[in-house]
Amino acid sequence: MKQQTVLIVDDEPRSRRGLKRTLEAWSPKLLNVQTAASAKEAITRLNEETIDLIITDIRMPEMSGLHLVKALQEQNPKPVCIVISAYSEFEYAHTALELGVRHYLLKPVKKEKLIEAVESALQMKKEQDRFGQVEKVWDEKIDAIEKERLSSSDSIHEALHYIDAHLDQKIGLKDVAKSVHLNPSYLSALFKEKTNMTFSEYLTRKRLQHAKHLLVSTDRPISDIAEKCGYQTAKYFIKIFKEHEGMTPTQYRKGTE
């Protein structure tokens, strides 16, 4: 499992060391715990490497934790954030929550509360990352056709619906033409006219888009994904995927982890 990076930001060395020791003792293999002595140092670190979670004190000289949280809004990908403060700084809590801070912990921070907050924040980060990867698999041409579907001719609308419903099956132009009661040659010409794409190209792109979605959002084996996308064998699926994406399905999955 991939390590997640946590950056502890606090101007007090004792606090930094205490938080770091607690997290490393809790999950030494899954967490890469780093520290920064100021918000400015943290921002520099963010520009150099990917940080999944930031735990920051609210009151620091030169630049406060809230200013750091505001700066995080410009980061891509954006880390999740946990803010730590004293009771007397409750007015800061409201601002922090408005900025999307995941958790607000009060000093002195109890070990159980810290671990609970970190676990929850890192799970949220994983979900955000996975959603972001799923967005990346979207095919713009397919998306454009989907958006125009309602204004398409009835026959093309029905044809697209039939393809969606039978994507995991062995279908061809004749099958779709039969379902919409059209001559295959006529449907082929109409399909190209309405979508600016041949039937074969659309079907392949649609299947590969579905395959990429399954690769990044599930742990299904490649053979299972091939079957779910209408390919009779994993070998043929891998061949087609590599021709269009320049890499194997396994390489694609690893590249989005």
Short mmCIF file of C-alpha atoms in Angstrom, two decimals:
data_model
loop_
_atom_site.label_atom_id
_atom_site.label_comp_id
_atom_site.label_asym_id
_atom_site.label_seq_id
_atom_site.Cartn_x
_atom_site.Cartn_y
_atom_site.Cartn_z
CA MET A 1 0.00 0.00 0.00
CA LYS A 2 1.27 3.47 -0.92
CA GLN A 3 2.61 5.63 1.90
CA GLN A 4 0.78 8.85 2.63
CA THR A 5 2.78 11.94 3.55
CA VAL A 6 1.86 13.99 6.62
CA LEU A 7 3.43 17.39 7.29
CA ILE A 8 3.31 18.72 10.87
CA VAL A 9 3.65 22.52 10.99
CA ASP A 10 4.44 24.06 14.39
CA ASP A 11 6.97 26.63 15.57
CA GLU A 12 7.44 24.78 18.87
CA PRO A 13 10.03 21.96 18.50
CA ARG A 14 8.60 19.97 21.41
CA SER A 15 5.12 19.94 19.92
CA ARG A 16 6.43 18.92 16.51
CA ARG A 17 8.43 16.05 17.95
CA GLY A 18 5.53 14.85 20.10
CA LEU A 19 3.05 14.73 17.23
CA LYS A 20 5.59 13.08 14.96
CA ARG A 21 6.42 10.35 17.51
CA THR A 22 2.73 9.62 18.10
CA LEU A 23 1.96 9.17 14.41
CA GLU A 24 5.07 7.16 13.63
CA ALA A 25 4.33 4.81 16.53
CA TRP A 26 0.74 4.42 15.30
CA SER A 27 1.49 3.66 11.63
CA PRO A 28 5.21 3.48 10.82
CA LYS A 29 4.79 1.68 7.48
CA LEU A 30 1.89 3.62 5.99
CA LEU A 31 2.87 7.16 6.99
CA ASN A 32 5.78 9.35 5.95
CA VAL A 33 5.72 11.94 8.74
CA GLN A 34 7.62 15.19 8.13
CA THR A 35 7.82 18.48 10.05
CA ALA A 36 8.13 22.19 9.29
CA ALA A 37 8.94 24.96 11.78
CA SER A 38 6.84 27.62 10.02
CA ALA A 39 4.02 28.13 7.55
CA LYS A 40 6.48 29.57 5.02
CA GLU A 41 8.63 26.46 5.24
CA ALA A 42 5.51 24.35 4.75
CA ILE A 43 4.56 26.24 1.58
CA THR A 44 8.07 25.73 0.20
CA ARG A 45 7.76 22.01 0.92
CA LEU A 46 4.35 21.88 -0.79
CA ASN A 47 5.89 23.31 -3.95
CA GLU A 48 8.56 20.62 -3.95
CA GLU A 49 6.59 17.45 -3.14
CA THR A 50 3.11 16.02 -2.72
CA ILE A 51 1.67 16.29 0.79
CA ASP A 52 -1.51 14.37 1.63
CA LEU A 53 -2.25 15.83 5.06
CA ILE A 54 -1.15 18.96 6.91
CA ILE A 55 -1.46 19.27 10.70
CA THR A 56 -0.84 22.90 11.62
CA ASP A 57 -0.86 25.01 14.76
CA ILE A 58 -3.08 28.08 14.39
CA ARG A 59 -0.79 30.59 16.12
CA MET A 60 2.69 30.96 14.65
CA PRO A 61 4.96 33.99 14.15
CA GLU A 62 5.27 35.67 10.71
CA MET A 63 2.52 33.59 9.11
CA SER A 64 -0.41 31.96 10.93
CA GLY A 65 -1.89 28.54 10.39
CA LEU A 66 -4.97 30.17 8.88
CA HIS A 67 -2.87 31.93 6.26
CA LEU A 68 -1.33 28.56 5.46
CA VAL A 69 -4.79 27.00 5.10
CA LYS A 70 -5.78 29.80 2.70
CA ALA A 71 -2.62 29.17 0.67
CA LEU A 72 -3.58 25.50 0.39
CA GLN A 73 -6.62 26.46 -1.68
CA GLU A 74 -4.28 27.12 -4.62
CA GLN A 75 -2.54 23.75 -4.38
CA ASN A 76 -3.22 20.99 -6.88
CA PRO A 77 -3.58 18.36 -5.62
CA LYS A 78 -4.76 19.98 -2.41
CA PRO A 79 -3.89 18.30 0.90
CA VAL A 80 -6.50 17.87 3.61
CA CYS A 81 -5.87 19.84 6.78
CA ILE A 82 -6.16 19.48 10.55
CA VAL A 83 -5.81 22.61 12.69
CA ILE A 84 -4.68 22.67 16.32
CA SER A 85 -5.36 25.57 18.70
CA ALA A 86 -6.14 26.59 22.28
CA TYR A 87 -9.62 27.22 23.70
CA SER A 88 -9.01 30.97 23.69
CA GLU A 89 -8.72 30.94 19.89
CA PHE A 90 -12.22 29.67 19.17
CA GLU A 91 -12.89 32.54 16.75
CA TYR A 92 -10.22 31.03 14.52
CA ALA A 93 -12.07 27.72 14.46
CA HIS A 94 -15.02 29.21 12.59
CA THR A 95 -12.74 30.64 9.90
CA ALA A 96 -10.82 27.37 9.64
CA LEU A 97 -14.00 25.35 9.14
CA GLU A 98 -15.19 27.80 6.47
CA LEU A 99 -11.90 27.16 4.65
CA GLY A 100 -12.65 23.45 4.53
CA VAL A 101 -10.47 22.26 7.40
CA ARG A 102 -11.27 18.60 8.09
CA HIS A 103 -10.75 18.65 11.89
CA TYR A 104 -10.14 21.22 14.60
CA LEU A 105 -8.27 19.87 17.63
CA LEU A 106 -7.86 21.63 20.97
CA LYS A 107 -4.66 21.77 23.01
CA PRO A 108 -3.45 19.72 24.70
CA VAL A 109 -4.09 17.19 21.95
CA LYS A 110 -4.98 13.74 23.23
CA LYS A 111 -3.34 10.82 21.45
CA GLU A 112 -6.66 9.08 20.70
CA LYS A 113 -8.22 12.25 19.28
CA LEU A 114 -5.19 12.91 17.07
CA ILE A 115 -5.14 9.41 15.62
CA GLU A 116 -8.90 9.45 15.07
CA ALA A 117 -8.67 12.78 13.24
CA VAL A 118 -5.69 11.71 11.12
CA GLU A 119 -7.34 8.42 10.15
CA SER A 120 -10.51 10.21 9.08
CA ALA A 121 -8.62 12.94 7.17
CA LEU A 122 -6.45 10.45 5.28
CA GLN A 123 -9.50 8.42 4.28
CA MET A 124 -11.05 11.60 2.94
CA LYS A 125 -7.86 12.29 0.97
CA LYS A 126 -7.96 8.82 -0.59
CA GLU A 127 -11.56 9.38 -1.67
CA GLN A 128 -10.69 12.78 -3.15
CA ASP A 129 -7.76 11.30 -5.08
CA ARG A 130 -9.84 8.43 -6.38
CA PHE A 131 -12.57 10.81 -7.55
CA GLY A 132 -9.92 12.91 -9.28
CA GLN A 133 -8.53 9.85 -11.08
CA VAL A 134 -12.00 8.80 -12.22
CA GLU A 135 -12.49 12.28 -13.70
CA LYS A 136 -9.26 11.90 -15.67
CA VAL A 137 -10.47 8.83 -17.55
CA TRP A 138 -13.31 10.74 -19.18
CA ASP A 139 -13.25 10.82 -22.96
CA GLU A 140 -14.08 14.32 -24.21
CA LYS A 141 -15.51 13.08 -27.51
CA ILE A 142 -17.74 10.59 -25.74
CA ASP A 143 -18.75 13.25 -23.24
CA ALA A 144 -19.72 15.65 -26.03
CA ILE A 145 -21.88 12.98 -27.65
CA GLU A 146 -23.53 12.20 -24.30
CA LYS A 147 -24.40 15.87 -23.85
CA GLU A 148 -25.92 16.05 -27.33
CA ARG A 149 -27.82 12.78 -26.93
CA LEU A 150 -31.15 14.41 -26.12
CA SER A 151 -31.02 16.47 -29.30
CA SER A 152 -29.99 13.50 -31.46
CA SER A 153 -32.40 11.77 -33.79
CA ASP A 154 -34.55 9.15 -32.14
CA SER A 155 -32.69 6.36 -33.91
CA ILE A 156 -29.24 7.52 -32.74
CA HIS A 157 -30.55 8.11 -29.24
CA GLU A 158 -31.85 4.55 -29.15
CA ALA A 159 -28.63 3.20 -30.66
CA LEU A 160 -26.49 4.88 -28.00
CA HIS A 161 -28.78 3.58 -25.30
CA TYR A 162 -28.53 0.05 -26.72
CA ILE A 163 -24.71 0.23 -26.75
CA ASP A 164 -24.66 1.41 -23.12
CA ALA A 165 -26.95 -1.43 -22.05
CA HIS A 166 -24.96 -4.11 -23.88
CA LEU A 167 -21.39 -2.87 -23.41
CA ASP A 168 -20.38 -6.12 -21.70
CA GLN A 169 -21.62 -8.22 -24.62
CA LYS A 170 -20.33 -9.04 -28.08
CA ILE A 171 -22.25 -6.55 -30.21
CA GLY A 172 -21.73 -5.11 -33.66
CA LEU A 173 -23.34 -2.71 -36.09
CA LYS A 174 -25.88 -5.32 -37.25
CA ASP A 175 -27.07 -5.94 -33.69
CA VAL A 176 -27.57 -2.24 -33.03
CA ALA A 177 -29.24 -1.67 -36.42
CA LYS A 178 -31.67 -4.50 -35.73
CA SER A 179 -32.54 -3.02 -32.33
CA VAL A 180 -33.47 0.36 -33.89
CA HIS A 181 -35.10 -1.17 -37.01
CA LEU A 182 -32.70 0.34 -39.53
CA ASN A 183 -30.57 -0.99 -42.36
CA PRO A 184 -26.96 -1.39 -41.08
CA SER A 185 -25.50 0.70 -43.92
CA TYR A 186 -27.98 3.50 -43.30
CA LEU A 187 -27.33 3.42 -39.54
CA SER A 188 -23.58 3.54 -40.17
CA ALA A 189 -23.92 6.68 -42.29
CA LEU A 190 -26.40 8.30 -39.90
CA PHE A 191 -24.20 7.49 -36.90
CA LYS A 192 -21.18 9.14 -38.53
CA GLU A 193 -23.25 12.19 -39.52
CA LYS A 194 -24.71 12.72 -36.03
CA THR A 195 -21.66 11.90 -33.89
CA ASN A 196 -18.70 12.72 -36.17
CA MET A 197 -17.41 9.27 -35.28
CA THR A 198 -17.75 5.85 -36.89
CA PHE A 199 -19.75 3.22 -35.06
CA SER A 200 -16.63 1.12 -34.53
CA GLU A 201 -14.63 4.06 -33.12
CA TYR A 202 -17.44 5.02 -30.76
CA LEU A 203 -17.86 1.47 -29.47
CA THR A 204 -14.12 1.08 -28.86
CA ARG A 205 -13.78 4.45 -27.11
CA LYS A 206 -16.83 3.75 -24.99
CA ARG A 207 -15.46 0.36 -23.94
CA LEU A 208 -12.02 1.76 -23.15
CA GLN A 209 -13.51 4.60 -21.13
CA HIS A 210 -15.45 2.07 -19.08
CA ALA A 211 -12.31 -0.04 -18.72
CA LYS A 212 -10.26 2.91 -17.44
CA HIS A 213 -13.00 3.75 -14.97
CA LEU A 214 -12.90 0.19 -13.61
CA LEU A 215 -9.10 0.18 -13.51
CA VAL A 216 -8.88 3.26 -11.28
CA SER A 217 -12.00 2.76 -9.18
CA THR A 218 -11.86 -0.99 -8.46
CA ASP A 219 -9.39 -3.78 -7.76
CA ARG A 220 -10.96 -6.13 -10.29
CA PRO A 221 -8.50 -8.38 -12.16
CA ILE A 222 -7.73 -7.47 -15.78
CA SER A 223 -9.54 -10.56 -17.10
CA ASP A 224 -12.71 -9.52 -15.26
CA ILE A 225 -12.50 -5.95 -16.59
CA ALA A 226 -12.01 -7.27 -20.13
CA GLU A 227 -15.20 -9.30 -19.79
CA LYS A 228 -17.15 -6.39 -18.29
CA CYS A 229 -16.17 -4.25 -21.29
CA GLY A 230 -17.26 -6.76 -23.92
CA TYR A 231 -13.90 -8.29 -24.84
CA GLN A 232 -13.87 -12.05 -25.27
CA THR A 233 -10.30 -12.51 -24.03
CA ALA A 234 -7.97 -10.56 -21.76
CA LYS A 235 -5.22 -10.89 -24.38
CA TYR A 236 -7.25 -9.06 -27.03
CA PHE A 237 -8.38 -6.43 -24.52
CA ILE A 238 -4.75 -5.73 -23.52
CA LYS A 239 -3.79 -5.45 -27.22
CA ILE A 240 -6.55 -2.91 -27.98
CA PHE A 241 -5.89 -0.96 -24.77
CA LYS A 242 -2.17 -0.68 -25.54
CA GLU A 243 -2.85 0.43 -29.13
CA HIS A 244 -5.02 3.32 -27.94
CA GLU A 245 -3.41 4.28 -24.61
CA GLY A 246 0.25 3.48 -25.29
CA MET A 247 0.47 1.22 -22.24
CA THR A 248 -1.04 -1.94 -20.81
CA PRO A 249 -4.05 -1.85 -18.47
CA THR A 250 -1.79 -2.86 -15.57
CA GLN A 251 0.63 0.00 -16.32
CA TYR A 252 -2.30 2.41 -16.55
CA ARG A 253 -3.63 1.28 -13.17
CA LYS A 254 -0.22 1.65 -11.52
CA GLY A 255 0.21 5.11 -13.01
CA THR A 256 -2.99 6.35 -11.35
CA GLU A 257 -2.34 4.91 -7.91
#
